[in-house]
mmCIF file of C-alpha atoms and ligand atoms in Angstrom:
data_model
loop_
_atom_site.group_PDB
_atom_site.id
_atom_site.type_symbol
_atom_site.label_atom_id
_atom_site.label_comp_id
_atom_site.label_asym_id
_atom_site.label_seq_id
_atom_site.Cartn_x
_atom_site.Cartn_y
_atom_site.Cartn_z
ATOM 1 C CA PHE A 1 0.013 -0.060 -0.003
ATOM 2 C CA GLN A 2 1.075 3.541 -0.591
ATOM 3 C CA SER A 3 -0.578 4.793 2.570
ATOM 4 C CA TYR A 4 -2.248 3.201 5.583
ATOM 5 C CA LEU A 5 -5.111 4.865 7.385
ATOM 6 C CA PHE A 6 -5.844 4.377 11.192
ATOM 7 C CA LEU A 7 -9.647 5.048 11.634
ATOM 8 C CA VAL A 8 -10.010 5.700 15.339
ATOM 9 C CA ASN A 9 -13.355 5.925 16.993
ATOM 10 C CA ALA A 10 -12.734 7.172 20.611
ATOM 11 C CA VAL A 11 -15.836 6.536 22.724
ATOM 12 C CA LEU A 12 -16.594 6.508 26.576
ATOM 13 C CA ALA A 13 -16.348 2.745 26.782
ATOM 14 C CA GLY A 14 -15.218 0.175 24.282
ATOM 15 C CA TYR A 15 -12.100 -1.380 22.788
ATOM 16 C CA GLY A 16 -11.180 -3.536 19.675
ATOM 17 C CA GLY A 17 -9.840 -3.447 16.246
ATOM 18 C CA LEU A 18 -10.695 -4.819 12.746
ATOM 19 C CA GLU A 19 -7.925 -5.167 10.257
ATOM 20 C CA HIS A 20 -8.161 -4.333 6.573
ATOM 21 C CA ARG A 21 -5.689 -4.466 3.720
ATOM 22 C CA ASN A 22 -4.578 -0.761 3.844
ATOM 23 C CA SER A 23 -6.371 0.528 6.918
ATOM 24 C CA THR A 24 -7.801 -0.446 10.306
ATOM 25 C CA ALA A 25 -10.972 0.520 12.158
ATOM 26 C CA LEU A 26 -10.083 1.084 15.834
ATOM 27 C CA LEU A 27 -12.326 1.539 18.907
ATOM 28 C CA CYS A 28 -10.917 2.767 22.068
ATOM 29 C CA LYS A 29 -11.725 4.764 25.214
ATOM 30 C CA ARG A 30 -11.396 8.493 24.971
ATOM 31 C CA ASP A 31 -9.009 8.335 27.993
ATOM 32 C CA GLN A 32 -6.598 6.091 26.153
ATOM 33 C CA ILE A 33 -5.437 8.716 23.733
ATOM 34 C CA PRO A 34 -3.759 12.093 24.487
ATOM 35 C CA GLN A 35 -6.125 14.904 25.035
ATOM 36 C CA MET A 36 -5.552 18.559 25.570
ATOM 37 C CA ASN A 37 -5.251 19.722 29.202
ATOM 38 C CA THR A 38 -5.597 16.202 30.544
ATOM 39 C CA PRO A 39 -2.770 14.169 31.984
ATOM 40 C CA LEU A 40 -2.101 11.080 29.824
ATOM 41 C CA ASP A 41 -2.627 7.572 31.323
ATOM 42 C CA GLU A 42 0.557 6.015 30.049
ATOM 43 C CA SER A 43 -0.416 2.446 30.478
ATOM 44 C CA ALA A 44 -3.860 2.944 28.800
ATOM 45 C CA TYR A 45 -2.045 4.805 25.794
ATOM 46 C CA ARG A 46 0.432 2.037 25.527
ATOM 47 C CA GLU A 47 -2.419 -0.485 25.340
ATOM 48 C CA PHE A 48 -3.901 1.725 22.466
ATOM 49 C CA LEU A 49 -0.492 1.689 20.686
ATOM 50 C CA GLY A 50 -0.444 -2.068 21.050
ATOM 51 C CA LEU A 51 -3.804 -2.308 19.305
ATOM 52 C CA CYS A 52 -2.511 0.067 16.306
ATOM 53 C CA SER A 53 0.557 -2.201 16.073
ATOM 54 C CA HIS A 54 -1.570 -5.386 16.133
ATOM 55 C CA GLU A 55 -3.917 -4.388 13.407
ATOM 56 C CA TYR A 56 -1.012 -2.799 11.350
ATOM 57 C CA PHE A 57 0.878 -6.192 11.486
ATOM 58 C CA HIS A 58 -2.291 -7.968 10.216
ATOM 59 C CA ALA A 59 -1.837 -6.086 6.858
ATOM 60 C CA TRP A 60 0.799 -8.665 6.308
ATOM 61 C CA LEU A 61 -0.190 -11.550 8.479
ATOM 62 C CA VAL A 62 -3.817 -12.505 7.769
ATOM 63 C CA LYS A 63 -4.725 -10.014 5.080
ATOM 64 C CA ARG A 64 -2.175 -11.185 2.636
ATOM 65 C CA ILE A 65 -0.624 -14.230 4.260
ATOM 66 C CA GLN A 66 -3.818 -16.309 4.860
ATOM 67 C CA PRO A 67 -4.824 -19.753 5.911
ATOM 68 C CA GLN A 68 -5.747 -21.904 2.737
ATOM 69 C CA ALA A 69 -8.909 -22.541 4.773
ATOM 70 C CA PHE A 70 -9.983 -18.943 4.320
ATOM 71 C CA GLN A 71 -9.649 -18.954 0.454
ATOM 72 C CA PRO A 72 -12.127 -18.138 -0.676
ATOM 73 C CA TYR A 73 -13.647 -16.794 2.590
ATOM 74 C CA GLN A 74 -17.236 -17.948 2.877
ATOM 75 C CA LEU A 75 -19.135 -15.341 4.518
ATOM 76 C CA ASP A 76 -22.354 -17.526 4.969
ATOM 77 C CA ARG A 77 -20.598 -20.043 7.318
ATOM 78 C CA ARG A 78 -17.920 -20.607 9.833
ATOM 79 C CA ASN A 79 -14.505 -20.942 8.275
ATOM 80 C CA HIS A 80 -12.339 -23.254 10.482
ATOM 81 C CA THR A 81 -8.553 -23.338 10.756
ATOM 82 C CA ARG A 82 -6.168 -24.824 13.266
ATOM 83 C CA LEU A 83 -3.842 -21.903 12.675
ATOM 84 C CA LEU A 84 -5.206 -19.015 14.619
ATOM 85 C CA TRP A 85 -2.303 -19.287 17.040
ATOM 86 C CA LEU A 86 -0.188 -18.277 14.053
ATOM 87 C CA PHE A 87 -2.426 -15.459 12.572
ATOM 88 C CA GLU A 88 -3.556 -13.970 15.944
ATOM 89 C CA GLY A 89 -0.992 -15.356 18.345
ATOM 90 C CA PHE A 90 2.166 -14.385 16.363
ATOM 91 C CA THR A 91 0.591 -10.986 15.564
ATOM 92 C CA SER A 92 0.062 -10.483 19.325
ATOM 93 C CA TYR A 93 3.742 -11.367 19.889
ATOM 94 C CA TYR A 94 4.919 -8.832 17.312
ATOM 95 C CA ASP A 95 2.549 -6.087 18.344
ATOM 96 C CA ASP A 96 4.386 -5.380 21.559
ATOM 97 C CA LEU A 97 7.764 -6.350 20.082
ATOM 98 C CA GLN A 98 7.298 -3.822 17.377
ATOM 99 C CA LEU A 99 6.523 -1.151 20.045
ATOM 100 C CA LEU A 100 10.042 -2.014 21.634
ATOM 101 C CA ARG A 101 11.843 -2.041 18.257
ATOM 102 C CA SER A 102 10.380 1.302 17.348
ATOM 103 C CA LYS A 103 11.240 2.682 20.795
ATOM 104 C CA ARG A 104 7.730 3.463 21.762
ATOM 105 C CA ILE A 105 8.444 1.434 24.931
ATOM 106 C CA ASP A 106 11.624 0.499 26.741
ATOM 107 C CA LEU A 107 12.886 -3.098 27.606
ATOM 108 C CA LYS A 108 11.662 -2.940 31.161
ATOM 109 C CA THR A 109 8.132 -2.059 30.043
ATOM 110 C CA TYR A 110 8.311 -4.662 27.213
ATOM 111 C CA LEU A 111 9.265 -7.394 29.731
ATOM 112 C CA LYS A 112 6.362 -6.405 32.038
ATOM 113 C CA LEU A 113 3.809 -6.740 29.110
ATOM 114 C CA VAL A 114 5.397 -10.135 28.268
ATOM 115 C CA ALA A 115 5.146 -11.351 31.881
ATOM 116 C CA ASN A 116 1.560 -10.099 32.259
ATOM 117 C CA ASN A 117 0.477 -12.162 29.351
ATOM 118 C CA TRP A 118 2.379 -15.178 30.538
ATOM 119 C CA ASN A 119 1.047 -14.817 34.074
ATOM 120 C CA GLY A 120 -2.530 -14.603 32.674
ATOM 121 C CA ILE A 121 -2.058 -17.855 30.738
ATOM 122 C CA LEU A 122 -0.648 -19.558 33.933
ATOM 123 C CA ARG A 123 -3.715 -18.551 35.849
ATOM 124 C CA GLY A 124 -6.129 -20.147 33.380
ATOM 125 C CA PRO A 125 -6.867 -23.862 34.122
ATOM 126 C CA GLY A 126 -8.158 -24.314 30.607
ATOM 127 C CA ARG A 127 -4.623 -24.086 29.236
ATOM 128 C CA LEU A 128 -4.008 -27.620 30.496
ATOM 129 C CA LYS A 129 -7.214 -28.968 28.726
ATOM 130 C CA GLN A 130 -7.343 -27.378 25.238
ATOM 131 C CA SER A 131 -4.482 -27.228 22.826
ATOM 132 C CA LEU A 132 -3.755 -24.134 20.732
ATOM 133 C CA ALA A 133 -4.681 -26.103 17.575
ATOM 134 C CA ASP A 134 -8.151 -26.961 19.075
ATOM 135 C CA SER A 135 -8.544 -23.565 20.466
ATOM 136 C CA SER A 136 -8.204 -22.233 16.988
ATOM 137 C CA PHE A 137 -10.460 -24.657 15.279
ATOM 138 C CA ASP A 138 -13.136 -24.239 17.912
ATOM 139 C CA ALA A 139 -12.908 -20.396 18.037
ATOM 140 C CA TRP A 140 -16.510 -19.896 16.795
ATOM 141 C CA THR A 141 -18.051 -22.346 19.153
ATOM 142 C CA LYS A 142 -15.941 -21.888 22.270
ATOM 143 C CA TYR A 143 -13.699 -18.747 22.438
ATOM 144 C CA TYR A 144 -16.493 -16.567 21.092
ATOM 145 C CA GLN A 145 -19.240 -18.314 23.000
ATOM 146 C CA ALA A 146 -17.844 -17.772 26.489
ATOM 147 C CA ASP A 147 -19.752 -19.151 29.452
ATOM 148 C CA GLU A 148 -19.001 -19.771 33.126
ATOM 149 C CA ASN A 149 -16.776 -22.777 32.337
ATOM 150 C CA THR A 150 -14.715 -21.051 29.744
ATOM 151 C CA PRO A 151 -11.691 -20.270 31.935
ATOM 152 C CA ASN A 152 -11.518 -23.992 32.906
ATOM 153 C CA ALA A 153 -11.935 -25.363 29.380
ATOM 154 C CA VAL A 154 -10.450 -22.856 26.941
ATOM 155 C CA VAL A 155 -7.056 -21.342 26.258
ATOM 156 C CA SER A 156 -6.740 -18.044 24.236
ATOM 157 C CA TYR A 157 -4.939 -18.649 20.978
ATOM 158 C CA TYR A 158 -4.061 -14.865 21.239
ATOM 159 C CA GLY A 159 -2.281 -15.036 24.647
ATOM 160 C CA LYS A 160 -0.859 -18.547 24.516
ATOM 161 C CA GLY A 161 -0.209 -18.043 20.774
ATOM 162 C CA ALA A 162 2.011 -14.945 21.609
ATOM 163 C CA LEU A 163 3.712 -16.987 24.300
ATOM 164 C CA LEU A 164 4.262 -19.747 21.735
ATOM 165 C CA ALA A 165 5.837 -17.307 19.290
ATOM 166 C CA LEU A 166 8.279 -16.092 22.051
ATOM 167 C CA GLY A 167 9.157 -19.667 22.845
ATOM 168 C CA LEU A 168 9.756 -20.546 19.259
ATOM 169 C CA ASP A 169 11.796 -17.360 18.791
ATOM 170 C CA LEU A 170 13.925 -18.300 21.878
ATOM 171 C CA LYS A 171 14.203 -21.982 20.652
ATOM 172 C CA ILE A 172 15.526 -20.739 17.141
ATOM 173 C CA ARG A 173 17.969 -18.328 18.641
ATOM 174 C CA ASN A 174 19.293 -21.000 21.004
ATOM 175 C CA PHE A 175 19.529 -23.538 18.203
ATOM 176 C CA THR A 176 21.234 -21.232 15.763
ATOM 177 C CA LYS A 177 23.392 -19.419 18.332
ATOM 178 C CA ASN A 178 21.563 -16.185 17.435
ATOM 179 C CA ARG A 179 22.186 -16.594 13.740
ATOM 180 C CA LEU A 180 18.467 -16.853 13.061
ATOM 181 C CA SER A 181 15.201 -15.887 14.653
ATOM 182 C CA LEU A 182 11.486 -16.003 14.241
ATOM 183 C CA ASP A 183 11.849 -12.991 12.031
ATOM 184 C CA ASP A 184 13.490 -15.147 9.382
ATOM 185 C CA ILE A 185 10.492 -17.584 9.593
ATOM 186 C CA ILE A 186 8.062 -14.721 9.065
ATOM 187 C CA ARG A 187 10.012 -13.375 6.142
ATOM 188 C CA ALA A 188 9.998 -16.800 4.581
ATOM 189 C CA ILE A 189 6.173 -17.078 5.079
ATOM 190 C CA TRP A 190 5.857 -13.730 3.456
ATOM 191 C CA HIS A 191 7.795 -14.672 0.420
ATOM 192 C CA LYS A 192 5.977 -17.947 -0.117
ATOM 193 C CA HIS A 193 2.431 -17.075 0.924
ATOM 194 C CA GLY A 194 2.302 -13.286 1.185
ATOM 195 C CA VAL A 195 3.771 -12.032 -2.017
ATOM 196 C CA THR A 196 1.993 -14.800 -3.998
ATOM 197 C CA LEU A 197 -1.231 -14.593 -1.954
ATOM 198 C CA GLU A 198 -1.243 -18.511 -2.026
ATOM 199 C CA GLY A 199 -2.859 -19.608 1.292
ATOM 200 C CA ILE A 200 -0.866 -21.460 3.728
ATOM 201 C CA ALA A 201 -2.002 -25.021 4.354
ATOM 202 C CA GLU A 202 -2.864 -26.453 7.748
ATOM 203 C CA ASP A 203 0.596 -28.103 7.940
ATOM 204 C CA GLY A 204 2.236 -25.525 5.685
ATOM 205 C CA LEU A 205 4.542 -24.211 8.331
ATOM 206 C CA ASP A 206 6.543 -27.418 8.629
ATOM 207 C CA THR A 207 8.428 -27.136 5.334
ATOM 208 C CA ILE A 208 9.237 -23.439 5.902
ATOM 209 C CA VAL A 209 10.637 -23.917 9.340
ATOM 210 C CA ILE A 210 12.817 -26.800 8.186
ATOM 211 C CA GLN A 211 13.934 -24.989 5.044
ATOM 212 C CA VAL A 212 14.753 -21.905 7.041
ATOM 213 C CA ILE A 213 16.384 -23.361 10.094
ATOM 214 C CA GLY A 214 17.723 -26.586 8.683
ATOM 215 C CA SER A 215 16.772 -30.352 8.706
ATOM 216 C CA ASP A 216 18.640 -30.753 12.027
ATOM 217 C CA PHE A 217 15.886 -28.726 13.590
ATOM 218 C CA THR A 218 13.251 -31.351 12.542
ATOM 219 C CA LYS A 219 13.287 -33.241 15.872
ATOM 220 C CA THR A 220 13.009 -29.978 17.995
ATOM 221 C CA TRP A 221 10.258 -28.680 15.866
ATOM 222 C CA ASN A 222 8.180 -31.899 15.894
ATOM 223 C CA GLU A 223 8.644 -32.100 19.651
ATOM 224 C CA PHE A 224 7.627 -28.348 20.030
ATOM 225 C CA LYS A 225 4.500 -28.906 17.966
ATOM 226 C CA THR A 226 3.454 -31.969 19.803
ATOM 227 C CA ARG A 227 3.894 -30.488 23.180
ATOM 228 C CA TYR A 228 2.754 -26.845 22.707
ATOM 229 C CA ILE A 229 0.601 -26.632 19.656
ATOM 230 C CA PHE A 230 -1.242 -30.086 19.496
ATOM 231 C CA GLY A 231 -0.719 -30.755 23.194
ATOM 232 C CA SER A 232 -1.487 -28.575 26.099
ATOM 233 C CA GLU A 233 1.816 -28.444 28.076
ATOM 234 C CA ASP A 234 2.985 -25.329 29.583
ATOM 235 C CA ILE A 235 5.533 -23.551 27.485
ATOM 236 C CA PRO A 236 8.699 -23.329 29.781
ATOM 237 C CA VAL A 237 9.712 -19.917 28.696
ATOM 238 C CA GLN A 238 11.851 -19.601 31.935
ATOM 239 C CA ARG A 239 14.153 -22.302 30.771
ATOM 240 C CA TRP A 240 14.711 -20.878 27.347
ATOM 241 C CA LEU A 241 15.491 -17.188 28.159
ATOM 242 C CA PRO A 242 18.926 -15.673 27.120
ATOM 243 C CA ASN A 243 21.222 -14.923 30.137
ATOM 244 C CA THR A 244 20.454 -11.219 29.662
ATOM 245 C CA ILE A 245 16.907 -11.829 31.113
ATOM 246 C CA THR A 246 15.875 -13.629 34.227
ATOM 247 C CA ALA A 247 12.458 -15.043 35.218
ATOM 248 C CA LYS A 248 11.867 -14.649 38.960
ATOM 249 C CA PRO A 249 8.981 -15.908 40.816
ATOM 250 C CA LYS A 250 6.536 -13.052 41.232
ATOM 251 C CA SER A 251 6.192 -11.749 44.815
ATOM 252 C CA HIS A 252 2.517 -11.210 45.746
ATOM 253 C CA SER A 253 0.880 -9.135 48.382
ATOM 254 C CA LYS A 254 -1.116 -11.209 50.928
ATOM 255 C CA LEU A 255 -4.479 -10.069 49.295
ATOM 256 C CA GLU A 256 -3.244 -11.053 45.788
ATOM 257 C CA LYS A 257 -2.152 -14.471 47.068
ATOM 258 C CA ILE A 258 -5.409 -15.192 48.766
ATOM 259 C CA LYS A 259 -7.453 -14.118 45.719
ATOM 260 C CA LEU A 260 -5.327 -16.474 43.493
ATOM 261 C CA GLN A 261 -5.875 -19.313 45.942
ATOM 262 C CA LEU A 262 -9.726 -18.725 46.210
ATOM 263 C CA GLY A 263 -9.884 -19.027 42.334
ATOM 264 C CA MET A 264 -13.232 -17.302 41.755
ATOM 265 C CA ARG A 265 -14.486 -14.336 39.769
ATOM 266 C CA HIS A 266 -17.509 -12.319 40.695
ATOM 267 C CA THR A 267 -19.851 -9.409 40.020
ATOM 268 C CA GLU A 268 -22.187 -7.331 42.062
ATOM 269 C CA VAL A 269 -25.997 -7.903 41.970
ATOM 270 C CA ASN A 270 -28.205 -5.728 44.189
ATOM 271 C CA GLY A 271 -25.581 -5.343 46.802
ATOM 272 C CA TRP A 272 -24.706 -9.071 46.725
ATOM 273 C CA LEU A 273 -21.417 -10.627 45.636
ATOM 274 C CA LYS A 274 -22.421 -13.003 42.860
ATOM 275 C CA ILE A 275 -19.936 -15.638 41.724
ATOM 276 C CA THR A 276 -19.516 -15.671 37.966
ATOM 277 C CA HIS A 277 -16.606 -18.243 37.609
ATOM 278 C CA VAL A 278 -15.123 -20.907 39.763
ATOM 279 C CA LEU A 279 -11.574 -21.944 38.769
ATOM 280 C CA ASP A 280 -10.388 -25.570 38.728
ATOM 281 C CA GLY A 281 -8.091 -26.318 41.579
ATOM 282 C CA GLY A 282 -8.998 -23.260 43.803
ATOM 283 C CA ALA A 283 -10.355 -23.120 47.307
ATOM 284 C CA ALA A 284 -13.760 -21.929 45.984
ATOM 285 C CA GLN A 285 -14.160 -25.098 43.858
ATOM 286 C CA LEU A 286 -13.096 -27.216 46.887
ATOM 287 C CA ALA A 287 -15.829 -25.473 48.826
ATOM 288 C CA GLY A 288 -18.432 -26.493 46.318
ATOM 289 C CA LEU A 289 -19.250 -23.047 45.299
ATOM 290 C CA ALA A 290 -20.740 -22.662 41.758
ATOM 291 C CA PRO A 291 -21.367 -19.688 39.338
ATOM 292 C CA GLY A 292 -24.672 -17.909 40.400
ATOM 293 C CA ASP A 293 -24.046 -18.387 44.146
ATOM 294 C CA LEU A 294 -24.503 -15.279 46.230
ATOM 295 C CA LEU A 295 -21.673 -15.063 48.796
ATOM 296 C CA ALA A 296 -22.844 -13.961 52.263
ATOM 297 C CA SER A 297 -19.955 -14.368 54.679
ATOM 298 C CA ILE A 298 -16.426 -15.880 55.158
ATOM 299 C CA ASN A 299 -15.598 -16.845 58.712
ATOM 300 C CA GLY A 300 -18.435 -14.966 60.047
ATOM 301 C CA GLU A 301 -17.707 -11.706 58.357
ATOM 302 C CA ARG A 302 -20.196 -10.378 55.860
ATOM 303 C CA VAL A 303 -18.785 -10.036 52.325
ATOM 304 C CA THR A 304 -19.892 -7.396 49.889
ATOM 305 C CA THR A 305 -17.912 -6.040 46.924
ATOM 306 C CA ALA A 306 -16.813 -3.034 49.070
ATOM 307 C CA ARG A 307 -15.628 -5.286 52.030
ATOM 308 C CA LEU A 308 -14.301 -8.223 50.155
ATOM 309 C CA ASP A 309 -10.605 -7.041 50.139
ATOM 310 C CA LYS A 310 -10.739 -6.195 53.794
ATOM 311 C CA VAL A 311 -12.053 -9.631 54.845
ATOM 312 C CA LEU A 312 -9.726 -11.504 52.488
ATOM 313 C CA THR A 313 -6.587 -9.554 53.836
ATOM 314 C CA SER A 314 -7.645 -10.750 57.372
ATOM 315 C CA LEU A 315 -7.214 -14.316 56.361
ATOM 316 C CA ASN A 316 -4.118 -16.436 56.447
ATOM 317 C CA PRO A 317 -2.754 -18.226 53.172
ATOM 318 C CA GLU A 318 -2.903 -21.527 54.998
ATOM 319 C CA GLN A 319 -6.265 -21.581 56.785
ATOM 320 C CA VAL A 320 -9.566 -23.302 57.035
ATOM 321 C CA LEU A 321 -12.563 -21.098 55.855
ATOM 322 C CA THR A 322 -16.303 -21.440 56.629
ATOM 323 C CA ILE A 323 -18.360 -19.861 53.771
ATOM 324 C CA CYS A 324 -22.066 -18.936 54.029
ATOM 325 C CA PHE A 325 -23.800 -18.445 50.603
ATOM 326 C CA TYR A 326 -27.193 -18.453 49.111
ATOM 327 C CA ARG A 327 -28.198 -20.658 46.085
ATOM 328 C CA ASP A 328 -31.650 -20.535 44.671
ATOM 329 C CA ASP A 329 -32.505 -18.499 47.732
ATOM 330 C CA LEU A 330 -31.640 -21.274 50.151
ATOM 331 C CA GLU A 331 -28.790 -20.552 52.746
ATOM 332 C CA HIS A 332 -25.878 -23.071 52.684
ATOM 333 C CA GLU A 333 -22.698 -23.349 54.767
ATOM 334 C CA CYS A 334 -19.465 -24.971 53.511
ATOM 335 C CA MET A 335 -15.885 -25.346 54.471
ATOM 336 C CA THR A 336 -12.720 -25.120 52.498
ATOM 337 C CA VAL A 337 -8.941 -24.736 53.055
ATOM 338 C CA LEU A 338 -6.475 -22.128 51.650
ATOM 339 C CA ASP A 339 -3.392 -24.072 50.715
ATOM 340 C CA LEU A 340 -0.148 -22.801 49.114
ATOM 341 C CA ASN A 341 -0.418 -25.462 46.443
ATOM 342 C CA GLN A 342 -3.433 -23.543 45.026
ATOM 343 C CA LEU A 343 -1.084 -20.658 43.946
ATOM 344 C CA PRO A 344 -0.289 -20.819 40.207
ATOM 345 C CA ASP A 345 3.217 -20.140 39.026
ATOM 346 C CA GLN A 346 3.650 -16.322 38.290
ATOM 347 C CA PHE A 347 6.812 -14.640 37.086
ATOM 348 C CA ASP A 348 8.518 -11.328 36.842
ATOM 349 C CA LEU A 349 10.885 -10.819 33.841
ATOM 350 C CA ILE A 350 13.939 -8.874 34.682
ATOM 351 C CA PRO A 351 16.855 -7.684 32.587
ATOM 352 C CA THR A 352 20.037 -9.115 34.104
ATOM 353 C CA ALA A 353 22.375 -6.401 32.911
HETATM 354 ZN ZN1 ZN B 401 -5.835 -9.780 15.491
#
């Protein structure tokens, strides 16, 4: 394209983007972009820049390089591909990386964004049940039809796909002693499928990866695919980092710890704290709580949205809890235990130098 247009609709509440071949339609909050006489919320603005970067990258990856399964795109039905981790995940990896490379953000900020995404994945029990290939294929029926069980059953091909791209980038850099990187793979995909507009087959990446990195990478690539694309293992990024970056266990405040151990999400309804999600392996699940329950008290203290943090802070990370709640307007009491094993792994990424 000769020029590229960012069409920004800044509203009170809303967020998202739609990619086109030489433009993008973006929706963001007014407070996310610089305004006259108003101090700028740096992290909200960074999120907006990430969105711009994401949709811009799509001009190459998905608007020109496309899955064969999208050619021709059939607008009257669902078009399935197992490759959304590539089209959305790798785009999500490059959106923040391009902000670093273009000096919109510094390394420390970039590592914070990467760690936030990684930690979010590690908090979702669904990551151990659904593979990235399945998450891609079932996007229309699961990812975009979220219900109360989604965090336990589904992994995001955006978030984990971005982590996969980071993992593959690190693997390639290790394997080739920094001679090659994921950039070389993306360039090869561009030449083979972008310039020609020939769609990429479901297994189309195999040949490219081996052509670019070399046939001695075959075993590593096959194992990588089996474990992290078609399997649902955690991607051990901490083991593959260069020695310039360290992954340290994240230190949590007591409140953060207890919230992670409880493993529930909630909303407020008429002054009541209503449970929306109960995560696998958490103390809330152990208690037998379910989405829809109205939480009344924990260890005799009434809980409301306003008082929840105060009540949770008074607890101990290894303690028995008595919880009162209402289900179908009937009062119930249950017991559960807070246990340090309920804490998911969480990391900070720190530049070593
Ligand atoms: Zn996207």
